[in-house]
Tab-separated table of C-alpha atoms in Angstrom:
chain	number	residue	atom	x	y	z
A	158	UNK	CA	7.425	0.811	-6.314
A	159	UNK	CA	3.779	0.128	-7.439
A	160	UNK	CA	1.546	2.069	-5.618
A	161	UNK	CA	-1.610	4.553	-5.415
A	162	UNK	CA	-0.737	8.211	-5.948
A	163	UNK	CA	-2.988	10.991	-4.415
A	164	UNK	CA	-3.030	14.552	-4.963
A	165	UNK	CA	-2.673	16.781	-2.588
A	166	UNK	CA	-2.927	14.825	0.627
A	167	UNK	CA	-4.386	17.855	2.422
A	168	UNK	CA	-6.601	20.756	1.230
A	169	UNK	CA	-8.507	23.651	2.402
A	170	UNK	CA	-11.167	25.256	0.140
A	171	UNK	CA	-13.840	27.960	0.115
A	172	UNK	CA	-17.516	26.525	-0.803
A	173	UNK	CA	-17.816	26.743	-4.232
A	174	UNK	CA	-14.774	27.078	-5.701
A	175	UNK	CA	-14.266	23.562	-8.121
A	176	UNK	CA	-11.277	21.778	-7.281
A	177	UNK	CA	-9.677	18.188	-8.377
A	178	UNK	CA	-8.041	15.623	-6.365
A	179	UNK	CA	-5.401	13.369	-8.553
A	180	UNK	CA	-5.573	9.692	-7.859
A	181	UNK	CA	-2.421	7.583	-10.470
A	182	UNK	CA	-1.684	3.982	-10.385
A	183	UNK	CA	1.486	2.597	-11.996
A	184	UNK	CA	0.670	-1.029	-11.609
A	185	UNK	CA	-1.652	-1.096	-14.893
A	186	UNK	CA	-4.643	-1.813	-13.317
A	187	UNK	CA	-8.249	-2.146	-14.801
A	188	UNK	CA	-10.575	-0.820	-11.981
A	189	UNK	CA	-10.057	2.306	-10.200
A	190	UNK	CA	-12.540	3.635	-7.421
A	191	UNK	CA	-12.649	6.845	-5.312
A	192	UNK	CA	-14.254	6.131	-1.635
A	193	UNK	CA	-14.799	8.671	1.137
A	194	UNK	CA	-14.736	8.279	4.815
A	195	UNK	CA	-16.504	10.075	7.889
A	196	UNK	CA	-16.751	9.081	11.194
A	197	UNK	CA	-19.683	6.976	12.314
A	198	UNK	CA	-20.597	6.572	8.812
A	199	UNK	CA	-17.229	4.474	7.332
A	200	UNK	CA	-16.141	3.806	3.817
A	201	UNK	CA	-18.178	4.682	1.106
A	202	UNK	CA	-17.884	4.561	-2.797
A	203	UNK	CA	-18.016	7.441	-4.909
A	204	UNK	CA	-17.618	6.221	-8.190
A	205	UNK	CA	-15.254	3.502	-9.984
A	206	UNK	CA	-14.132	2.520	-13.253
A	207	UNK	CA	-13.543	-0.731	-14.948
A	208	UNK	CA	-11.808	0.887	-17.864
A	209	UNK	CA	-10.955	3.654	-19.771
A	210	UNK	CA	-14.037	5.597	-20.409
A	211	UNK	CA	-16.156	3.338	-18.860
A	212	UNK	CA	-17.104	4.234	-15.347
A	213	UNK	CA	-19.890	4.117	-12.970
A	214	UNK	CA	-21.871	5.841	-9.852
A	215	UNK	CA	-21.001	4.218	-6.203
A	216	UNK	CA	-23.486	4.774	-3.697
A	217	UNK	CA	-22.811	8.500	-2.776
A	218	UNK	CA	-22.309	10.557	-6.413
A	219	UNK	CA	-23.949	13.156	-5.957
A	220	UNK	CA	-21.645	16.925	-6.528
A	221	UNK	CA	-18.938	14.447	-7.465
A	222	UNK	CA	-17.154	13.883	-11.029
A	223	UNK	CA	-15.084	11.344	-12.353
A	224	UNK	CA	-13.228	10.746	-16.121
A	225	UNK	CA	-10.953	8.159	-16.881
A	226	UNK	CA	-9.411	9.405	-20.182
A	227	UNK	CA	-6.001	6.946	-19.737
A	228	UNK	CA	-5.937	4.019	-17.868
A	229	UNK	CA	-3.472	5.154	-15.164
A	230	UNK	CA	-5.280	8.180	-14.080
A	231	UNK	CA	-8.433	8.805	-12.500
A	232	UNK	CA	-9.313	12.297	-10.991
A	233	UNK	CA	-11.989	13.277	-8.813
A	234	UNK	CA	-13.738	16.420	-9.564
A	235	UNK	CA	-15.718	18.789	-7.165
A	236	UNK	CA	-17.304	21.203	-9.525
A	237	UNK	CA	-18.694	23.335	-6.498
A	238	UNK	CA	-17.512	22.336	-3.066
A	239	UNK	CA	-19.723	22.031	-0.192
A	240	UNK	CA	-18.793	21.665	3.646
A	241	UNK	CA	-20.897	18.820	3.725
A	242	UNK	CA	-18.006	17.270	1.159
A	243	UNK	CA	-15.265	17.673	4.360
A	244	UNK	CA	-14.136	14.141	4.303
A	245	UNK	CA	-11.362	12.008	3.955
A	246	UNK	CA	-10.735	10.673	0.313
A	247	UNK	CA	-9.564	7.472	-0.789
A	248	UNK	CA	-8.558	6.557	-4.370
A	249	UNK	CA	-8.308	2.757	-5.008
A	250	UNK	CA	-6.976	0.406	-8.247
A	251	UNK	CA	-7.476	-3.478	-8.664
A	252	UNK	CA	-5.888	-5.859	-11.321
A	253	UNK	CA	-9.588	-7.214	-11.087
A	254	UNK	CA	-12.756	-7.075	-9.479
A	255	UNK	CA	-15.569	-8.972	-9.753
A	256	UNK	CA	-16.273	-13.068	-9.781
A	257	UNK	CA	-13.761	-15.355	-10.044
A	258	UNK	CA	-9.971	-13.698	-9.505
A	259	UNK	CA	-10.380	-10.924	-7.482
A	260	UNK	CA	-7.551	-9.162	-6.349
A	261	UNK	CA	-9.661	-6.617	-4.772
A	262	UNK	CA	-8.533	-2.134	-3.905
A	263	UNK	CA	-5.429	-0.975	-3.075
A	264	UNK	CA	-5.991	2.295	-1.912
A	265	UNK	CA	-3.740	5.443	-1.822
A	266	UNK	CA	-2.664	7.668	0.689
A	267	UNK	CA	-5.829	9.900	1.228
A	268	UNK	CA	-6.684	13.316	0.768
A	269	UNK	CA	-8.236	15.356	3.651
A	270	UNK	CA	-10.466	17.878	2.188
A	271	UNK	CA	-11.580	20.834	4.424
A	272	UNK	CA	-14.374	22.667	2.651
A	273	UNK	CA	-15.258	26.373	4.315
B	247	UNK	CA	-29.694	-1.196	-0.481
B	248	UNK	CA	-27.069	-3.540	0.559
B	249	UNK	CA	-25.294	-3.238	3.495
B	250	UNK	CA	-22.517	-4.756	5.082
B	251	UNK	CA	-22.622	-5.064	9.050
B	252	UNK	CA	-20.037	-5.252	11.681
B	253	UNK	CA	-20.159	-4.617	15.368
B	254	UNK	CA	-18.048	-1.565	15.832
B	255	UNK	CA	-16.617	-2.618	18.916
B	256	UNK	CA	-14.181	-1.907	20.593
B	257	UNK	CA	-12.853	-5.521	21.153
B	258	UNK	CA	-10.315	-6.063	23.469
B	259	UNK	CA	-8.354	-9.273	23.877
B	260	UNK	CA	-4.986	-10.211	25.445
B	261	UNK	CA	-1.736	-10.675	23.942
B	262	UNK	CA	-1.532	-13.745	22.451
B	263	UNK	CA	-5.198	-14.585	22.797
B	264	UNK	CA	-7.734	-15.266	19.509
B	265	UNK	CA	-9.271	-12.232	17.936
B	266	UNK	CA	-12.732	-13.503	16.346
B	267	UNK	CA	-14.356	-10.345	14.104
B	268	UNK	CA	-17.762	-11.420	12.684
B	269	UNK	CA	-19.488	-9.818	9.323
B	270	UNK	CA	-22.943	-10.339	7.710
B	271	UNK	CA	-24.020	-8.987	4.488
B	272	UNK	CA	-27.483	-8.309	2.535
B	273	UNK	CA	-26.807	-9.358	-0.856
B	274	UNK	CA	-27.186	-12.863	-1.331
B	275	UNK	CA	-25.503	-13.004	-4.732
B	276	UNK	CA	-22.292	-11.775	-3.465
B	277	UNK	CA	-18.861	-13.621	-4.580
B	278	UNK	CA	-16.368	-11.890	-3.367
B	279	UNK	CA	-15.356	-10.820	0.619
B	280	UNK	CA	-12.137	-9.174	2.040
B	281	UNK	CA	-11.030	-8.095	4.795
B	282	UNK	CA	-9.139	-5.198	5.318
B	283	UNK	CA	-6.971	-3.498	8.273
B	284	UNK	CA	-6.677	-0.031	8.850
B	285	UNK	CA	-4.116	1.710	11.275
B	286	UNK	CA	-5.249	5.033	12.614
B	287	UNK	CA	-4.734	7.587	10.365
B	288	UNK	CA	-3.643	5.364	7.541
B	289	UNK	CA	-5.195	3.772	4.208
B	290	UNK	CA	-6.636	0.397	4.617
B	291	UNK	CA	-4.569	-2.775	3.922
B	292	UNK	CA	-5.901	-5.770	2.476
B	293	UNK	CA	-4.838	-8.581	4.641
B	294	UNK	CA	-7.606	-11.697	2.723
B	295	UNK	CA	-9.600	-12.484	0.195
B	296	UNK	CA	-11.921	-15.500	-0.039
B	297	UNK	CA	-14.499	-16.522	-2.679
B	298	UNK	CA	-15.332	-20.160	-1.754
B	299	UNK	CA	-17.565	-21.161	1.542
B	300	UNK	CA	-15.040	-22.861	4.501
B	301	UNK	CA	-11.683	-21.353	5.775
B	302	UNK	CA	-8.656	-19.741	4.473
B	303	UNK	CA	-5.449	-19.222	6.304
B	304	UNK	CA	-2.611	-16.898	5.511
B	305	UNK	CA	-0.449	-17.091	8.712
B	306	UNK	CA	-2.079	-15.582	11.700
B	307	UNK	CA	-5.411	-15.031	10.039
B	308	UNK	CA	-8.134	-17.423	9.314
B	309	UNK	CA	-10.657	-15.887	7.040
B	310	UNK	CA	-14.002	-17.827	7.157
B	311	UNK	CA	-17.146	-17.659	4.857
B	312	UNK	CA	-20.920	-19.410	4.974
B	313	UNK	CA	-22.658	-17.976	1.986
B	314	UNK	CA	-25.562	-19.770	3.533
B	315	UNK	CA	-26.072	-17.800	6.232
B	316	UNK	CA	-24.288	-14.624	4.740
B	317	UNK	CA	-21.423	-14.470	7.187
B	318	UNK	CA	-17.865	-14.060	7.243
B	319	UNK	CA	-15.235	-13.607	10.043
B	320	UNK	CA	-11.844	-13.452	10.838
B	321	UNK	CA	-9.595	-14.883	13.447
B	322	UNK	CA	-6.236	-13.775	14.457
B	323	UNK	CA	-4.044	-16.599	16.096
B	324	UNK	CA	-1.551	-14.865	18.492
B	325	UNK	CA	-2.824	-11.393	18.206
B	326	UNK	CA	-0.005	-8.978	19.289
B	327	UNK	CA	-0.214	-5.558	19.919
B	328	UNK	CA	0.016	-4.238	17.054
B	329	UNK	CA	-2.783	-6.104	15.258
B	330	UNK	CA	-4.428	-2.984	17.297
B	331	UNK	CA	-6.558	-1.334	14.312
B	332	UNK	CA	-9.485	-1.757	12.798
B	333	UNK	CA	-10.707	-4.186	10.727
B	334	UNK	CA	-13.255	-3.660	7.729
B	335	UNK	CA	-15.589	-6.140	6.156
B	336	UNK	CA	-16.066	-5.486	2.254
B	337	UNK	CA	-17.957	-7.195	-0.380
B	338	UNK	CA	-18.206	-7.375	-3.760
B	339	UNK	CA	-21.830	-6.667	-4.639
B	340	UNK	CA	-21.377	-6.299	-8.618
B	341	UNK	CA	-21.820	-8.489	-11.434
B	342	UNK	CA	-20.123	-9.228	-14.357
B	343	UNK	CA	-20.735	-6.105	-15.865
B	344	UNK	CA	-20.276	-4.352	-12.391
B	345	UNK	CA	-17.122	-5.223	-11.541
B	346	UNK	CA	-15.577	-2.872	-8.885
B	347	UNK	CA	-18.443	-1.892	-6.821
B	348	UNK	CA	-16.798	-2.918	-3.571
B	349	UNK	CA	-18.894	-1.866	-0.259
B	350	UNK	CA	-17.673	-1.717	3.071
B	351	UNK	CA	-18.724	-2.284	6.724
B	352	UNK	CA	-18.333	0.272	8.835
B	353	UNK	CA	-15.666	-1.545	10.807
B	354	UNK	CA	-14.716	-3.442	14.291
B	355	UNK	CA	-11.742	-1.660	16.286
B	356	UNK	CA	-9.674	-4.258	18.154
B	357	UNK	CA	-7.416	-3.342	20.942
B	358	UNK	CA	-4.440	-5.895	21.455
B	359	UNK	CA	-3.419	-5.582	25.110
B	360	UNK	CA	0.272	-6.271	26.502
């Protein structure tokens, strides 16, 4: 089944301590994207990638790391957790995005992260 | 900054009635518009893409765009209850060499009643 795979879809940490959140795609995608959402405020982008090691800030980057060492995977990295990170994650992938065909995000599952 | 606007509702309409959700965006050199439904408590699932100015239909839905006026909406023929969600706006706002950097309104929640 081609899909988005998150990991974990819930988790509870203590400020400070780093943490990563797995996002894999098995449909061989180009672009992957990590959004988060928050009430009032809606979807917004992280950071997304158009290839292997090529990727770029969204409009909220800040305390937030990305790599994209193989095409399928592309983790999110929280090198010290805040409680002002408590969202709702979202990775995305896209066969293409951009002009012309544009398939646009298929997103994953989620990942609720509680930060204390 | 560019921003992508949509009345947050809620909208309510009757079963069976026409569901109109509107969207205006900022960047004028935008190509590319979806829109996208979300269930409570669930990812969001595109439902259309357009790229050209006019309509598009896929079934139920009508996607329209005027890059003239920087506006795009969506109409659901027949809505049935559970088209109940809510619907998000997004747009493409990168170039060539920005592919991916796909913004999002912050959403209209319609309400489908029996």
């Amino acid at each position: 089944e081609a899909q988005v795979t998150q990991n974990p879809r819930y988790l509870i940490t203590v400020t400070g301590k780093k943490l990563t959140v797995t996002c894999s795609q098995n449909m061989n995608h180009e672009y992957m994207s990590w959004y988060r959402q928050d009430p009032g405020l809606g979807l917004r982008q992280i950071y997304y990638s158009m290839n292997v090691e090529v990727t770029d800030k969204g409009d909220v980057p800040e305390g937030y790391k990305v790599s994209r060492k193989e095409k399928r995977n592309f983790p999110l990295i929280l090198e010290s957790p805040s409680p002002n990170q408590t969202s709702l994650y979202f990775c995305a992938s896209s066969l293409s995005v951009g002009t012309g065909e544009d398939y646009g995000y298929t997103f994953g599952s989620g990942t609720r992260l509680t930060v204390v | 900054q560019k921003e992508v606007e949509q009345n947050s509702g809620p909208l309510s309409v009757p079963e069976g009635a026409i569901a109109s959700l509107n969207c205006t965006y900022s960047d004028r050199g935008s190509q590319s518009f979806f829109w996208y439904r979300q269930y409570s408590g669930k990812s969001p699932e595109l439902i259309m893409s357009i790229y050209s100015n006019g309509d598009k239909e896929d079934g139920r839905f009508t996607a329209q765009l005027n890059k003239a006026s920087q506006y795009v909406s969506l109409l659901i023929r027949d809505s049935q209850p559970s088209d109940s969600a809510t619907y998000l706006c997004a747009v493409n706002v990168g170039r060539y060499n920005q592919g991916g950097k796909l913004i999002f309104g912050q959403g209209t929640e319609l309400s489908v009643k029996p």
